[in-house]
XYZ file of C-alpha atoms in Angstrom:
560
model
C 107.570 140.290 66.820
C 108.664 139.674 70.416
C 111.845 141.279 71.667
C 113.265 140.290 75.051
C 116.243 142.132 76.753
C 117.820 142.472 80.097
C 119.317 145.023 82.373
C 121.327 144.268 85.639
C 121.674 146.854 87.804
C 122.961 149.654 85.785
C 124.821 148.101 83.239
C 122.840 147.340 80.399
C 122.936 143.830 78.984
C 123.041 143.543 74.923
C 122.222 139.683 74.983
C 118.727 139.830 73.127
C 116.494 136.887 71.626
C 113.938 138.123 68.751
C 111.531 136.083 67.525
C 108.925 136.837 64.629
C 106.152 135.513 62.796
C 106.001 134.306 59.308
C 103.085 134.155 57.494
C 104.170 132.726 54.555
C 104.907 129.640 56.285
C 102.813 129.725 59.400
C 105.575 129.791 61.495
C 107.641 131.556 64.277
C 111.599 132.030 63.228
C 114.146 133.551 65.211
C 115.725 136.939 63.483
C 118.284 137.609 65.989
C 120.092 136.218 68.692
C 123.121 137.756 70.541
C 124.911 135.721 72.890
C 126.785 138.184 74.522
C 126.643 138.935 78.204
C 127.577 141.567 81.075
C 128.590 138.396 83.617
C 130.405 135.508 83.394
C 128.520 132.079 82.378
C 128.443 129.014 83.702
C 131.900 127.083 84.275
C 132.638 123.997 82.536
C 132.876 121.688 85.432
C 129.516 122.776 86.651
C 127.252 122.707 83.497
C 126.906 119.432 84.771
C 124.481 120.754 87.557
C 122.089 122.995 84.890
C 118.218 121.808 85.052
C 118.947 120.455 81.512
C 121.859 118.677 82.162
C 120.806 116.958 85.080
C 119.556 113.224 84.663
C 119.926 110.012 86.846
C 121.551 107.083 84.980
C 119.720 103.763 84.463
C 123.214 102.115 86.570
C 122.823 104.772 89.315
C 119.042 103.798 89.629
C 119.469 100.377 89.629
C 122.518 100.788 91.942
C 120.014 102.725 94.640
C 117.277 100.667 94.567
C 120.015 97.228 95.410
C 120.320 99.293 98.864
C 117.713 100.463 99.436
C 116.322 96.548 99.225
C 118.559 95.848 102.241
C 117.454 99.430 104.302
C 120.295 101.782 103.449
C 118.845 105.158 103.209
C 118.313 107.677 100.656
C 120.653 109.992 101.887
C 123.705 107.126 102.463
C 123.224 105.875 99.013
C 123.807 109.469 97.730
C 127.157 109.560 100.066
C 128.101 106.259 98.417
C 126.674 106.615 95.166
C 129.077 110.268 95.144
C 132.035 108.600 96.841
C 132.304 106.243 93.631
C 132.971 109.155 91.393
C 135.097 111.008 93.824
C 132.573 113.568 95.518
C 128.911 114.402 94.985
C 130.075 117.539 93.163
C 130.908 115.192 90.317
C 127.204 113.516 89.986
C 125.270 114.899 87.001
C 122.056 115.216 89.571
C 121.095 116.852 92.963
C 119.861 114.543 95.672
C 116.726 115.933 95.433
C 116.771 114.687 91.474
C 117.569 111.143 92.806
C 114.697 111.232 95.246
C 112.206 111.968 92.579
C 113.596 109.376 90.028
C 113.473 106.736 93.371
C 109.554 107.710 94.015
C 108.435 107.901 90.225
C 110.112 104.276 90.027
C 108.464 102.784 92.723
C 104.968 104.783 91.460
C 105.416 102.995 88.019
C 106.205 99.290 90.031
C 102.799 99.843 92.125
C 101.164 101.344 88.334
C 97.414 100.544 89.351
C 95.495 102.325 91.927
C 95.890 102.415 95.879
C 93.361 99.396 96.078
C 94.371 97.725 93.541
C 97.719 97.284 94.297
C 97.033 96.680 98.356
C 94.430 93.671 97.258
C 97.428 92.688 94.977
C 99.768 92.507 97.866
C 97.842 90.582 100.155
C 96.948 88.114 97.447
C 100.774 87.389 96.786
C 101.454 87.302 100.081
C 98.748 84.652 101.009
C 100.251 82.269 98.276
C 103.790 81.946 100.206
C 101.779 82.778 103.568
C 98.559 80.691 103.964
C 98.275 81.913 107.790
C 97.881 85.105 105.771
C 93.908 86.395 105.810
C 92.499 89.591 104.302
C 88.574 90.286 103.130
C 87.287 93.278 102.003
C 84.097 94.643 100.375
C 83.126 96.897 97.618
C 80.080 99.509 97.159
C 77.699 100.123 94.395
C 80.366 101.955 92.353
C 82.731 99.142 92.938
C 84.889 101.354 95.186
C 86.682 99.407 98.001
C 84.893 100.258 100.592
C 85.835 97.404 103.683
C 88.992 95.857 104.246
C 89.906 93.477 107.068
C 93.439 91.832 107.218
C 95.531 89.357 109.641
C 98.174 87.290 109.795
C 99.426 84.230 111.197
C 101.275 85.018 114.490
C 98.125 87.641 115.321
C 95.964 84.448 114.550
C 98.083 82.904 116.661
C 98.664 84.901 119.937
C 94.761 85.289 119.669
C 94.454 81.499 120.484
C 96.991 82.226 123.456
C 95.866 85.633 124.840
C 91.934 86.113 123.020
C 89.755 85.915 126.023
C 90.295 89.575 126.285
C 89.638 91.877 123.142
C 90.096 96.088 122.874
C 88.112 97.123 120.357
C 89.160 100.670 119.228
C 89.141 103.275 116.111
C 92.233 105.708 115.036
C 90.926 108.325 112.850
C 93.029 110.531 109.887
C 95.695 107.899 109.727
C 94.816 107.506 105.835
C 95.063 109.498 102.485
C 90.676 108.467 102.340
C 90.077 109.521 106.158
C 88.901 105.595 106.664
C 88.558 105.281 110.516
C 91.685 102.290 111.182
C 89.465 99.573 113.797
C 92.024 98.276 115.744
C 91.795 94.746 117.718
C 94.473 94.571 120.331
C 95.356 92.336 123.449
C 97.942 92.166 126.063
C 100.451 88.929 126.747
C 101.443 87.129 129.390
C 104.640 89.724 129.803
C 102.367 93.158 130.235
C 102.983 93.866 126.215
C 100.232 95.070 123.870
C 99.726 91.937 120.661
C 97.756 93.221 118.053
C 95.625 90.437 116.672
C 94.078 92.203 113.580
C 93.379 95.412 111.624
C 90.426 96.772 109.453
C 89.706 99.949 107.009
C 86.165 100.605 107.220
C 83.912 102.963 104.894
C 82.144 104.373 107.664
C 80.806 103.919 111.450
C 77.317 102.298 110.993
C 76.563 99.603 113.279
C 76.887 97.096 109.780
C 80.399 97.603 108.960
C 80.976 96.974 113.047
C 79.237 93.441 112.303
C 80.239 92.856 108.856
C 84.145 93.638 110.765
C 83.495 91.424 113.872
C 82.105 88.983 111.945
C 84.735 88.580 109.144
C 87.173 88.397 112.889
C 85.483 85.286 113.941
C 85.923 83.714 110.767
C 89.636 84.537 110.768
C 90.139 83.088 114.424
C 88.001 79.780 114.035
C 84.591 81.244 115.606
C 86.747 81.578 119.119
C 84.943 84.135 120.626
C 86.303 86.580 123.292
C 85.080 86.493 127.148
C 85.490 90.509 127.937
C 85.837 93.529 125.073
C 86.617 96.653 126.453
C 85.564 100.009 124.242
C 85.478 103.696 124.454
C 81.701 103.213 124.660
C 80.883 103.865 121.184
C 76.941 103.151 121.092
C 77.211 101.277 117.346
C 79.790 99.148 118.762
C 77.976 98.410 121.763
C 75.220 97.315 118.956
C 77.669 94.929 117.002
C 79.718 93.544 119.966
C 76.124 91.697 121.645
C 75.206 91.138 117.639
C 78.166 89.102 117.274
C 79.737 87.993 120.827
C 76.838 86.852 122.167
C 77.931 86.289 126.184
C 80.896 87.755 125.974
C 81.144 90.952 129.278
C 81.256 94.501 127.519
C 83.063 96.981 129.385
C 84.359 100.583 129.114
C 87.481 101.684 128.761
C 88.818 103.858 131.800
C 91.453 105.784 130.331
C 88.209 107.040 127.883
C 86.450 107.523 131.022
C 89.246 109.194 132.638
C 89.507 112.312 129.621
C 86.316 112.820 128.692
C 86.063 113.548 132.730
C 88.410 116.371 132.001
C 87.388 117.179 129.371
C 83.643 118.261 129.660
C 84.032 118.897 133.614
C 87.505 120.581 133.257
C 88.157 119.908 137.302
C 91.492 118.052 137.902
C 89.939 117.267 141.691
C 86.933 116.050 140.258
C 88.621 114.085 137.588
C 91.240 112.068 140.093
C 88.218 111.270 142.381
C 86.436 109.845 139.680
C 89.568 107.839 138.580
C 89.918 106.416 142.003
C 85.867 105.587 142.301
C 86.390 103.351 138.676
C 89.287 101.584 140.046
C 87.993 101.021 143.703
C 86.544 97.640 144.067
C 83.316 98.193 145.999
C 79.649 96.722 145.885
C 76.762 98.163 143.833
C 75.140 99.894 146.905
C 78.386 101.595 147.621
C 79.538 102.518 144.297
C 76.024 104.538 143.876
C 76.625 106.014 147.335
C 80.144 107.497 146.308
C 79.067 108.546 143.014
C 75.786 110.641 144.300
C 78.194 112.525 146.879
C 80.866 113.148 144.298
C 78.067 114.159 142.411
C 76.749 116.732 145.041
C 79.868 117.668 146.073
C 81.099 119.397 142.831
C 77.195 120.247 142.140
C 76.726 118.729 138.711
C 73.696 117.675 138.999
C 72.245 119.062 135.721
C 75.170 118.755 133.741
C 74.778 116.926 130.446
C 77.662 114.813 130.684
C 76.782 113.546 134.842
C 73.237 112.248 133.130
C 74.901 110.410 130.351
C 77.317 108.698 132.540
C 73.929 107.828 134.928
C 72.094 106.200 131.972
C 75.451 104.241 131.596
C 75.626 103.561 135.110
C 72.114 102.141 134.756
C 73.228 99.617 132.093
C 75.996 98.590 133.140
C 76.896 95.755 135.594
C 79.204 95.915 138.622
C 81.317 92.863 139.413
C 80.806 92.588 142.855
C 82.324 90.590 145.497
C 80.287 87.752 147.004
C 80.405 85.204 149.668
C 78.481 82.381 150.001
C 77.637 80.708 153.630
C 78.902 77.756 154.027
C 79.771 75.419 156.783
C 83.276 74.631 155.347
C 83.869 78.628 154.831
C 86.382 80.218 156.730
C 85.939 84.157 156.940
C 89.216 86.724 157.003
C 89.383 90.668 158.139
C 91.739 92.507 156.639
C 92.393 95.832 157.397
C 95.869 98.386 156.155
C 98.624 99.016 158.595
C 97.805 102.091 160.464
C 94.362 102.779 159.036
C 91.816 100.370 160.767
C 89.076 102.030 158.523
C 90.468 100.688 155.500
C 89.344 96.559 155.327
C 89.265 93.501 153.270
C 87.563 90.564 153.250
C 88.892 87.168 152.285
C 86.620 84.424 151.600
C 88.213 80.690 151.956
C 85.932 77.407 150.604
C 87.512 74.437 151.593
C 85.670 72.019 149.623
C 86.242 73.512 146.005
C 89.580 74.960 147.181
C 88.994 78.693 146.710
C 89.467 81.889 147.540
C 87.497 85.641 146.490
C 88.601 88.953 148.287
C 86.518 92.195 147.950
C 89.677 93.561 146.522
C 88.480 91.870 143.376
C 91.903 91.980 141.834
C 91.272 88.132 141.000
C 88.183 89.250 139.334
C 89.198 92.299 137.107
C 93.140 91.334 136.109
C 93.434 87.891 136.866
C 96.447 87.825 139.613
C 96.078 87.432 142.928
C 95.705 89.880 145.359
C 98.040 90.128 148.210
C 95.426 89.598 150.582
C 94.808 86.217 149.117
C 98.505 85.203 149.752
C 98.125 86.469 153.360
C 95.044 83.606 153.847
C 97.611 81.272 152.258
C 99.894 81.502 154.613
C 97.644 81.327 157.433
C 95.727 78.344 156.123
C 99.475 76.630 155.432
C 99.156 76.057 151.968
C 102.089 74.441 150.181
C 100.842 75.313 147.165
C 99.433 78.318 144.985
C 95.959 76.500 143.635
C 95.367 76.096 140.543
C 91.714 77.632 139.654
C 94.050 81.330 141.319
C 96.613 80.731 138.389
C 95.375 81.694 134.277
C 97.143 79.901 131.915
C 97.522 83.134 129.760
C 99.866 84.993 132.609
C 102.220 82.028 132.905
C 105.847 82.316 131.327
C 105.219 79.525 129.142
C 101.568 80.390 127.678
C 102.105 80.420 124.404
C 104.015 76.582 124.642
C 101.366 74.639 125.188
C 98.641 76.147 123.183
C 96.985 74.517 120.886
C 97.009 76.562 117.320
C 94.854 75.527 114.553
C 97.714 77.201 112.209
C 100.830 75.221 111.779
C 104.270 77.032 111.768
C 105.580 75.859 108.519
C 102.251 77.962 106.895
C 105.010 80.337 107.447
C 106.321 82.191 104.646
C 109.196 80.480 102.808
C 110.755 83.744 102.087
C 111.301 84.724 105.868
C 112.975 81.101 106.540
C 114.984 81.510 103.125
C 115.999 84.736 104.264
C 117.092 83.760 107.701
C 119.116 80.758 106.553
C 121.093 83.018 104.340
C 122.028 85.015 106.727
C 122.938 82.605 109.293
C 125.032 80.738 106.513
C 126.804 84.057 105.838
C 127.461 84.441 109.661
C 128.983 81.072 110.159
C 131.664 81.613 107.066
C 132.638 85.195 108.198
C 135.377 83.690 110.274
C 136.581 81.326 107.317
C 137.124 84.196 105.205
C 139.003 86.554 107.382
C 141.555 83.604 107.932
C 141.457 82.386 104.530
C 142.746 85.641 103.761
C 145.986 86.192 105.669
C 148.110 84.669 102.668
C 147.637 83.560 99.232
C 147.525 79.583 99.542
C 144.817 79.635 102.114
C 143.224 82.307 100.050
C 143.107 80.078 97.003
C 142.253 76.644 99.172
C 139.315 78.289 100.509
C 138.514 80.035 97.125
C 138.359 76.009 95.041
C 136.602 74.543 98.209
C 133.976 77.540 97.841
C 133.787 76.738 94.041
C 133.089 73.054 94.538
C 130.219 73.427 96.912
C 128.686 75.858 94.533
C 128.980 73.724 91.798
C 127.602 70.759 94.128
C 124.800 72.800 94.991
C 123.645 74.519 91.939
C 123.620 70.995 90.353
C 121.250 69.807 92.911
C 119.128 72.908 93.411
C 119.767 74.127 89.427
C 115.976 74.188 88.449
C 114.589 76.015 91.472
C 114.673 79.082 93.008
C 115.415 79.589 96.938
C 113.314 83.080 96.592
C 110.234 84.412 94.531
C 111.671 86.534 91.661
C 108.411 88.518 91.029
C 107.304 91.202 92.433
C 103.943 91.488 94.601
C 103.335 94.884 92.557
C 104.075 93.537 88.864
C 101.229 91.089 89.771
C 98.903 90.821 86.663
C 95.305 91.584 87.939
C 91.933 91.712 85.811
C 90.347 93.703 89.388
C 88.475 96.857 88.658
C 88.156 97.801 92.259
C 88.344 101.550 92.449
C 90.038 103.620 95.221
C 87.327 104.764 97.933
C 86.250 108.585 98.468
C 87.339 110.534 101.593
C 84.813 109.795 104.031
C 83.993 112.261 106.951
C 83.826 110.784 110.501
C 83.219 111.466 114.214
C 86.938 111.966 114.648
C 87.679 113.864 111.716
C 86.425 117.100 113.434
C 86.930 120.911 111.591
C 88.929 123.183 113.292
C 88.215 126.382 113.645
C 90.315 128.795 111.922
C 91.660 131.210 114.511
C 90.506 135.185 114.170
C 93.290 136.971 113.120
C 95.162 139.095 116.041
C 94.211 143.052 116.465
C 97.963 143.940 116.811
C 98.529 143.456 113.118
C 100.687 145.959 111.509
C 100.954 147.592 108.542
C 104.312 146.373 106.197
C 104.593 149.953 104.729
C 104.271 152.103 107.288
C 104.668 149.170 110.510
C 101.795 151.532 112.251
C 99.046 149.535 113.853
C 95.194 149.408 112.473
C 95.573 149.016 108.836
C 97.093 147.200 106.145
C 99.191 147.587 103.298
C 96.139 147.558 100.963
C 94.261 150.452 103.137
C 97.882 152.265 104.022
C 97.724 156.115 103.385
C 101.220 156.653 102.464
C 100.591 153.464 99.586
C 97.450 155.134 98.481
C 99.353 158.461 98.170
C 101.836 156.973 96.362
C 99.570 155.526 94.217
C 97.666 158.964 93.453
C 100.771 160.647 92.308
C 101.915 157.658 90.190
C 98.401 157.786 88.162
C 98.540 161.625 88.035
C 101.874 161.235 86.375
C 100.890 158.429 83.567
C 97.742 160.895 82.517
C 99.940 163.730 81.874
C 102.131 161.209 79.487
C 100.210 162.037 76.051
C 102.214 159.564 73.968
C 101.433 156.531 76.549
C 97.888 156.922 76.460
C 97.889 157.679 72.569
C 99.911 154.470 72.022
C 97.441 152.195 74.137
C 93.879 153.842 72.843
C 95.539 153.943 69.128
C 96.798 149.946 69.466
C 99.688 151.027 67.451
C 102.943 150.046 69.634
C 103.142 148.930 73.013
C 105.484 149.496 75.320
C 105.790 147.692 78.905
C 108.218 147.667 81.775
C 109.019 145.831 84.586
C 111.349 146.454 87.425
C 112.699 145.492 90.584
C 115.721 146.502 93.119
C 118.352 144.462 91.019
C 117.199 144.425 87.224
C 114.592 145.858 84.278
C 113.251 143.617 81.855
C 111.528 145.156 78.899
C 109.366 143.486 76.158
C 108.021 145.277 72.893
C 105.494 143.894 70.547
């Protein structure tokens, strides 16, 4: 028999629920049940709002998800969905009811697993979007394990702007801790253009290739002139695997931090900054970087000998000038510092200019020293082998694609037409209705075209009706484990602070487990249950037990 009671406060409550056992019928059956209370119960008007008697309606749902389709937010559809029914005190659900109903809706939509339902989505997207190109891979368990996916304007600004590739990795951006290999470029107006993105299952040197390979494939075999990287050794590995030729250099922003952070010397790191972005020759760079080197004595530190082997590998673009008899020499030097100089190398015959600035060399534009030589030399006209096609305002005009713009999907241009159509008859309608014959006028004429259109369009349909998730799929693939990589690093949990205080007695060097007064307390409360005879008889006898329970506001008390 279980008998449950309640006491608020001091006023003690006779609503009881008892419950007992028959064994005749192996069942439980409820002997009594008082109803009565010491406070007042819920109002009418607000049973509504009970955890029972909440529940989202089929309409409301159906309602939401209409606006959400066109971007109105949860928390507006709740404002409109509680306007309709004259204030969201008169919904029979909390907003955070709706939210739930929302997400385990769109859960049951997707219904197969993370991989599943991403291969899914490319796979409908591809049919309506052929520019549209995704690959991935799968491991011994048939996990997904590589994924690589583009589309067609990336594809296409990467025939406009590919000659120079960024080849970087974003790590904990995922529920699996996949490292995110990003390849980005920048456009003729100073803007980063992503051209593609890839999920890998780890940072070996084959799912760099299998990555960069599956790229070429995607952009016609066009392969990059430069790639810039953090100087990741395995990418170093795949990038001369697979872009044979192409000029591998380091990023200096990556350069830049991992100055400060492993020499932790703003001076040191700003001189450093200045010595990457200083155009020099070979013989002078080493001659800077040995006395910026001695100067800051870091000689034997571990990160000044990896940057040497670096420096050892790597290639310089220097500035050269040939002698020629049809070469004119220039001598630049800054206004008001004679120490600072330039030289500007003119060939007549092929019509070109080099400075040691080597701004030409490393960003394309020329330098202003260039334009200076110009002027002297009178030309009328910027030559052409100083102008890239890729930094002119009209780059992406004349190029080329292999990708035709009506691959396109269908949807988009549907989309787009609609709402340009609905534009253009915004106007008619806020005339039309000033007064009832115009209203009814514009109301047949609107009728007519419909019926003109819907008999020559009846059997098709302007948009796809299915949805990407409710695609039908025999695929096993399984969702990938959490992988562990270089930038998934464990923090270290902080030690906990020596001025700690105590919550009983707020003195300092203990806690509430180790507190004297608690453990005094405790003493006198166990001194007082062994003198009670009848408790400990009741518990060693197992006849009845008796337990309480209190707090500050109320006593709850159960007997078996």
């Amino acid at each position: 028999m279980f008998t449950v009671t309640e006491s608020v406060g001091t006023t003690t409550n006779n609503a009881s629920f008892r419950v007992n056992y028959d064994n005749s019928c192996g069942k439980y059956t409820v002997t009594e049940f008082k109803t009565e209370h010491n406070h007042p119960l819920t109002s009418p008007n607000e049973v509504h709002l009970l955890r029972s008697h909440r529940h989202v309606s089929e309409g409301d749902l159906a309602q939401a998800k209409a606006l959400r389709h066109v971007g109105v937010k949860t928390c507006q559809v709740m404002d409109y969905v509680g306007d309709q029914v004259g204030g969201s005190h008169n919904l029979r659900f909390k907003r955070k009811d709706f939210e739930n109903r929302l997400d385990a809706d769109r859960r049951a939509e997707i219904g197969d697993t993370d991989s599943v339902a991403t291969i899914a989505y490319f796979t409908a997207k591809s049919d309506n979007d052929h520019g549209l190109y995704h690959e991935y891979t799968l491991d011994d368990e048939n996990r997904l394990r590589n994924l690589f996916w583009t589309d067609y304007m990336a594809r296409y600004d990467y025939e406009c702007f590919g000659d120079v590739l960024v080849f970087d990795a974003t790590y904990k951006t995922n529920a699996y801790q996949k490292p995110l290999v990003t390849l980005v470029g920048t456009y003729h107006h100073h803007r980063t253009t992503i051209f593609r993105f890839g999920l890998l299952g780890d940072e070996t040197v084959e799912s760099y290739t299998w990555l960069l390979q599956t790229f070429l494939s995607a952009m016609g075999n066009r392969k990059p002139k430069s790639v810039i990287t953090d100087g990741d050794k395995k990418m170093s590995k795949a990038i001369k695997t697979i872009f044979v030729g192409a000029t591998h250099r380091l990023c200096c922003w990556h350069l830049e931090r991992n100055a400060q952070a492993n020499i932790k010397n703003e001076d040191f790191t700003r001189k450093f900054r200045d010595l990457m972005l200083t155009g020099m020759s070979a013989g002078e760079f080493d001659q800077r970087w040995f006395a910026l080197v001695d100067e800051f004595k870091l000689h034997k530190h571990g990160w000044v000998k990896q940057m040497e082997e670096i420096r050892q590998e790597a290639t310089l673009i220097q500035f050269e000038a040939l002698n020629c008899t049809d070469t004119n020499y220039y001598t630049l030097t800054q206004f008001g510092n004679v120490d600072i100089k330039w030289t500007v190398v003119y060939n007549k015959p092929t019509n070109k200019i080099d400075c040691s600035c080597q701004m030409m060399d490393s960003a394309g534009i020329p330098c202003r020293h260039m334009f200076h030589v110009m002027k002297v030399e009178q030309f009328r006209n910027i030559p052409d082998n100083m102008i890239l096609h890729r930094w002119i305002k009209k780059a992406k005009d004349y190029t080329s694609c292999n990708l035709a713009q009506s691959q396109v999907d269908n949807e988009i241009f549907d989309v787009a037409k609609f709402s340009s159509l609905g534009t253009a008859t915004n106007k008619m309608c806020f005339y039309a209705a000033k007064n009832e014959h115009s209203y009814k006028e514009a109301l047949a004429s609107i009728n007519q075209l419909t019926s003109k259109f819907q008999e020559l369009f009846g059997g098709q349909r302007t948009c796809p009706q299915s949805s990407v998730y409710g695609l039908q799929t025999k695929s096993t693939v399984l969702d990938p484990v959490v992988v562990r990589t270089k930038g998934a690093v464990t923090r270290l949990k902080k030690s906990p602070s020596n001025n700690r205080k105590c919550s009983i007695c707020r003195q300092p060097g203990h806690t509430a487990r180790s507190c004297p007064i608690a453990s005094n307390s405790m003493r006198s409360s166990e001194a007082n249950v062994a003198n009670n005879d009848s408790w400990g008889t009741s518990i060693l006898a197992g006849l009845s037990e008796h337990f309480s329970f209190y707090n500050s506001e109320a006593s709850y008390e159960i007997e078996t």
